[in-house]
Short mmCIF file of the C-alpha atoms (twelve columns), coordinates in Angstrom:
data_MODEL
# 
_entry.id   MODEL 
# 
loop_
_atom_site.group_PDB 
_atom_site.id 
_atom_site.type_symbol 
_atom_site.label_atom_id 
_atom_site.label_alt_id 
_atom_site.label_comp_id 
_atom_site.label_asym_id 
_atom_site.label_seq_id 
_atom_site.Cartn_x 
_atom_site.Cartn_y 
_atom_site.Cartn_z 
_atom_site.pdbx_PDB_model_num 
ATOM 1   C CA . MET A 1   17.860 48.251 -4.331  1 
ATOM 2   C CA . PHE A 2   20.333 49.775 -6.769  1 
ATOM 3   C CA . GLY A 3   24.050 49.318 -6.550  1 
ATOM 4   C CA . GLU A 4   27.278 48.582 -8.266  1 
ATOM 5   C CA . HIS A 5   28.842 45.160 -8.094  1 
ATOM 6   C CA . ARG A 6   32.452 44.571 -9.026  1 
ATOM 7   C CA . TYR A 7   33.925 41.241 -9.994  1 
ATOM 8   C CA . SER A 8   37.470 40.064 -10.424 1 
ATOM 9   C CA . VAL A 9   39.222 37.057 -11.846 1 
ATOM 10  C CA . ARG A 10  42.878 36.251 -12.299 1 
ATOM 11  C CA . ALA A 11  43.758 34.614 -15.622 1 
ATOM 12  C CA . THR A 12  47.224 33.042 -15.640 1 
ATOM 13  C CA . TRP A 13  48.710 31.668 -18.842 1 
ATOM 14  C CA . THR A 14  50.380 28.337 -18.096 1 
ATOM 15  C CA . GLY A 15  51.240 27.335 -21.646 1 
ATOM 16  C CA . ASP A 16  54.873 28.392 -22.095 1 
ATOM 17  C CA . ARG A 17  56.658 25.388 -23.593 1 
ATOM 18  C CA . GLY A 18  60.066 26.989 -23.121 1 
ATOM 19  C CA . SER A 19  60.165 29.486 -25.972 1 
ATOM 20  C CA . GLY A 20  57.083 31.579 -25.197 1 
ATOM 21  C CA . THR A 21  55.173 32.862 -28.190 1 
ATOM 22  C CA . SER A 22  58.072 32.508 -30.607 1 
ATOM 23  C CA . GLY A 23  55.667 30.952 -33.143 1 
ATOM 24  C CA . TYR A 24  51.942 30.269 -33.492 1 
ATOM 25  C CA . ARG A 25  52.426 26.540 -32.882 1 
ATOM 26  C CA . ASP A 26  55.108 26.969 -30.203 1 
ATOM 27  C CA . TYR A 27  52.895 27.618 -27.192 1 
ATOM 28  C CA . ASP A 28  50.036 25.962 -25.403 1 
ATOM 29  C CA . ARG A 29  46.771 27.836 -24.861 1 
ATOM 30  C CA . SER A 30  46.382 26.622 -21.268 1 
ATOM 31  C CA . VAL A 31  45.085 29.158 -18.766 1 
ATOM 32  C CA . THR A 32  44.071 28.906 -15.127 1 
ATOM 33  C CA . LEU A 33  41.187 31.105 -14.005 1 
ATOM 34  C CA . VAL A 34  41.020 31.951 -10.311 1 
ATOM 35  C CA . VAL A 35  38.465 33.812 -8.251  1 
ATOM 36  C CA . PRO A 36  39.422 34.070 -4.575  1 
ATOM 37  C CA . GLY A 37  37.643 31.455 -2.486  1 
ATOM 38  C CA . LYS A 38  36.517 29.356 -5.467  1 
ATOM 39  C CA . LEU A 39  37.866 26.305 -7.263  1 
ATOM 40  C CA . GLU A 40  40.376 26.988 -10.010 1 
ATOM 41  C CA . LEU A 41  38.989 26.624 -13.501 1 
ATOM 42  C CA . PRO A 42  41.215 25.057 -16.172 1 
ATOM 43  C CA . ALA A 43  40.716 26.963 -19.409 1 
ATOM 44  C CA . SER A 44  42.093 27.058 -22.928 1 
ATOM 45  C CA . ALA A 45  41.192 28.105 -26.433 1 
ATOM 46  C CA . ASP A 46  38.595 26.086 -28.310 1 
ATOM 47  C CA . LYS A 47  40.040 23.084 -30.199 1 
ATOM 48  C CA . PRO A 48  39.865 24.750 -33.674 1 
ATOM 49  C CA . PHE A 49  42.134 27.481 -32.284 1 
ATOM 50  C CA . ARG A 50  44.779 25.012 -31.072 1 
ATOM 51  C CA . GLY A 51  43.237 24.705 -27.617 1 
ATOM 52  C CA . ASP A 52  42.742 21.817 -25.236 1 
ATOM 53  C CA . PRO A 53  39.208 20.456 -25.728 1 
ATOM 54  C CA . THR A 54  39.130 19.115 -22.146 1 
ATOM 55  C CA . ARG A 55  39.288 22.643 -20.701 1 
ATOM 56  C CA . TRP A 56  36.697 25.412 -20.606 1 
ATOM 57  C CA . ASN A 57  37.090 27.964 -23.392 1 
ATOM 58  C CA . PRO A 58  35.778 31.552 -23.570 1 
ATOM 59  C CA . GLU A 59  32.909 30.517 -25.828 1 
ATOM 60  C CA . ASP A 60  31.832 27.786 -23.372 1 
ATOM 61  C CA . LEU A 61  32.035 30.268 -20.516 1 
ATOM 62  C CA . LEU A 62  29.898 32.866 -22.303 1 
ATOM 63  C CA . LEU A 63  27.244 30.296 -23.160 1 
ATOM 64  C CA . ALA A 64  27.321 28.918 -19.612 1 
ATOM 65  C CA . ALA A 65  26.987 32.434 -18.157 1 
ATOM 66  C CA . LEU A 66  23.917 33.149 -20.295 1 
ATOM 67  C CA . SER A 67  22.319 29.810 -19.442 1 
ATOM 68  C CA . GLU A 68  22.952 30.073 -15.703 1 
ATOM 69  C CA . CYS A 69  21.900 33.710 -15.540 1 
ATOM 70  C CA . HIS A 70  18.563 32.877 -17.179 1 
ATOM 71  C CA . LEU A 71  18.109 29.907 -14.839 1 
ATOM 72  C CA . LEU A 72  18.704 31.998 -11.715 1 
ATOM 73  C CA . SER A 73  16.577 34.892 -12.975 1 
ATOM 74  C CA . TYR A 74  13.799 32.436 -13.838 1 
ATOM 75  C CA . LEU A 75  13.796 30.815 -10.408 1 
ATOM 76  C CA . HIS A 76  13.500 34.284 -8.845  1 
ATOM 77  C CA . ALA A 77  10.638 35.202 -11.201 1 
ATOM 78  C CA . CYS A 78  8.841  31.957 -10.333 1 
ATOM 79  C CA . VAL A 79  8.996  32.661 -6.614  1 
ATOM 80  C CA . GLY A 80  7.318  36.023 -7.208  1 
ATOM 81  C CA . GLY A 81  4.843  34.475 -9.655  1 
ATOM 82  C CA . GLY A 82  3.765  31.665 -7.338  1 
ATOM 83  C CA . VAL A 83  5.230  28.927 -9.516  1 
ATOM 84  C CA . VAL A 84  6.905  26.025 -7.726  1 
ATOM 85  C CA . VAL A 85  9.782  24.747 -9.876  1 
ATOM 86  C CA . LEU A 86  10.908 21.215 -9.100  1 
ATOM 87  C CA . GLY A 87  13.420 20.751 -11.899 1 
ATOM 88  C CA . TYR A 88  15.261 22.800 -14.519 1 
ATOM 89  C CA . GLU A 89  17.672 21.758 -17.267 1 
ATOM 90  C CA . ASP A 90  18.879 23.771 -20.236 1 
ATOM 91  C CA . ASP A 91  20.519 22.573 -23.428 1 
ATOM 92  C CA . ALA A 92  21.794 25.922 -24.673 1 
ATOM 93  C CA . THR A 93  23.483 26.433 -28.024 1 
ATOM 94  C CA . GLY A 94  25.376 29.345 -29.489 1 
ATOM 95  C CA . LEU A 95  26.450 30.311 -32.975 1 
ATOM 96  C CA . MET A 96  29.766 32.113 -33.394 1 
ATOM 97  C CA . VAL A 97  30.908 33.180 -36.858 1 
ATOM 98  C CA . GLU A 98  34.507 33.978 -37.786 1 
ATOM 99  C CA . ASP A 99  34.984 37.143 -39.849 1 
ATOM 100 C CA . GLY A 100 37.961 35.947 -41.928 1 
ATOM 101 C CA . ARG A 101 40.252 38.601 -40.451 1 
ATOM 102 C CA . GLY A 102 41.188 36.698 -37.286 1 
ATOM 103 C CA . GLY A 103 38.126 37.734 -35.263 1 
ATOM 104 C CA . GLY A 104 34.470 36.925 -35.114 1 
ATOM 105 C CA . ALA A 105 31.368 37.271 -33.002 1 
ATOM 106 C CA . PHE A 106 28.458 35.359 -31.585 1 
ATOM 107 C CA . ARG A 107 25.391 35.766 -33.798 1 
ATOM 108 C CA . GLU A 108 22.876 34.262 -31.377 1 
ATOM 109 C CA . VAL A 109 22.342 32.019 -28.400 1 
ATOM 110 C CA . VAL A 110 19.292 29.816 -27.944 1 
ATOM 111 C CA . LEU A 111 18.362 28.624 -24.474 1 
ATOM 112 C CA . ARG A 112 16.162 25.527 -24.306 1 
ATOM 113 C CA . PRO A 113 15.130 25.203 -20.680 1 
ATOM 114 C CA . ARG A 114 13.046 22.214 -19.649 1 
ATOM 115 C CA . VAL A 115 11.190 23.097 -16.492 1 
ATOM 116 C CA . THR A 116 9.173  20.833 -14.217 1 
ATOM 117 C CA . VAL A 117 6.530  22.506 -12.051 1 
ATOM 118 C CA . ALA A 118 4.464  21.167 -9.174  1 
ATOM 119 C CA . GLU A 119 0.929  21.694 -10.519 1 
ATOM 120 C CA . GLU A 120 -0.878 21.911 -13.852 1 
ATOM 121 C CA . SER A 121 -2.328 25.270 -12.756 1 
ATOM 122 C CA . MET A 122 1.240  26.686 -12.821 1 
ATOM 123 C CA . ARG A 123 2.028  25.702 -16.418 1 
ATOM 124 C CA . GLU A 124 0.934  28.924 -18.159 1 
ATOM 125 C CA . ALA A 125 2.671  31.237 -15.677 1 
ATOM 126 C CA . ALA A 126 5.772  29.030 -15.766 1 
ATOM 127 C CA . GLN A 127 5.918  29.457 -19.529 1 
ATOM 128 C CA . SER A 128 5.415  33.233 -19.521 1 
ATOM 129 C CA . LEU A 129 7.871  33.921 -16.688 1 
ATOM 130 C CA . HIS A 130 10.728 33.150 -19.066 1 
ATOM 131 C CA . ASP A 131 10.123 36.595 -20.555 1 
ATOM 132 C CA . GLN A 132 10.579 38.196 -17.128 1 
ATOM 133 C CA . ALA A 133 13.702 36.136 -16.514 1 
ATOM 134 C CA . HIS A 134 15.125 37.268 -19.842 1 
ATOM 135 C CA . ALA A 135 14.457 40.913 -18.971 1 
ATOM 136 C CA . TRP A 136 16.187 40.483 -15.601 1 
ATOM 137 C CA . CYS A 137 19.241 38.538 -16.812 1 
ATOM 138 C CA . PHE A 138 22.311 40.749 -16.320 1 
ATOM 139 C CA . ILE A 139 24.374 38.765 -18.801 1 
ATOM 140 C CA . ALA A 140 21.750 38.735 -21.589 1 
ATOM 141 C CA . ASN A 141 21.361 42.492 -21.097 1 
ATOM 142 C CA . SER A 142 25.117 42.894 -21.595 1 
ATOM 143 C CA . VAL A 143 25.592 41.218 -24.972 1 
ATOM 144 C CA . ASN A 144 24.984 42.641 -28.442 1 
ATOM 145 C CA . PHE A 145 23.438 39.559 -30.044 1 
ATOM 146 C CA . PRO A 146 20.030 37.921 -29.605 1 
ATOM 147 C CA . VAL A 147 19.518 35.498 -26.738 1 
ATOM 148 C CA . ARG A 148 16.347 33.559 -27.482 1 
ATOM 149 C CA . HIS A 149 14.606 31.072 -25.258 1 
ATOM 150 C CA . GLU A 150 12.534 28.082 -26.311 1 
ATOM 151 C CA . PRO A 151 11.203 26.711 -23.029 1 
ATOM 152 C CA . THR A 152 9.305  23.533 -22.349 1 
ATOM 153 C CA . VAL A 153 7.231  23.242 -19.191 1 
ATOM 154 C CA . ARG A 154 6.244  19.909 -17.733 1 
ATOM 155 C CA . VAL A 155 4.134  19.116 -14.708 1 
ATOM 156 C CA . ARG A 156 5.443  16.705 -12.082 1 
ATOM 157 C CA . PRO A 157 3.907  13.288 -12.668 1 
ATOM 158 C CA . ARG A 158 1.578  12.136 -9.948  1 
# 
């Protein structure tokens, strides 16, 4: 099935300390992200950019989107491939490099999923289905930097 899917989010800056953006140090980077029907997400800039380290920042959100998209695509691929997944964790990392002119870009993201499958006979397929998941991931297909995966597959202990 082909189709278009539209998404929306409201980002509201909540960091006016009384004088707006009168100076670089005069405002807070606090933002509230809202999608109708979902919990509000407290966001900010990353700490090196004068943000609140207890809130989600755009870099966290991009990395989380890539990790979750791969996870969901992988689970779907496993259903079709006859692999029963019992557990999945990912310790994803990303490298962003500043350009010295006030901007920058991600250079790469590495996903490190640790998957637990039901049977030893599923191990090989479980490993190879990460390639299918990568090909299906909408978010990975939307970025202009490499998204690599270094999976580990374990079999449920008996």
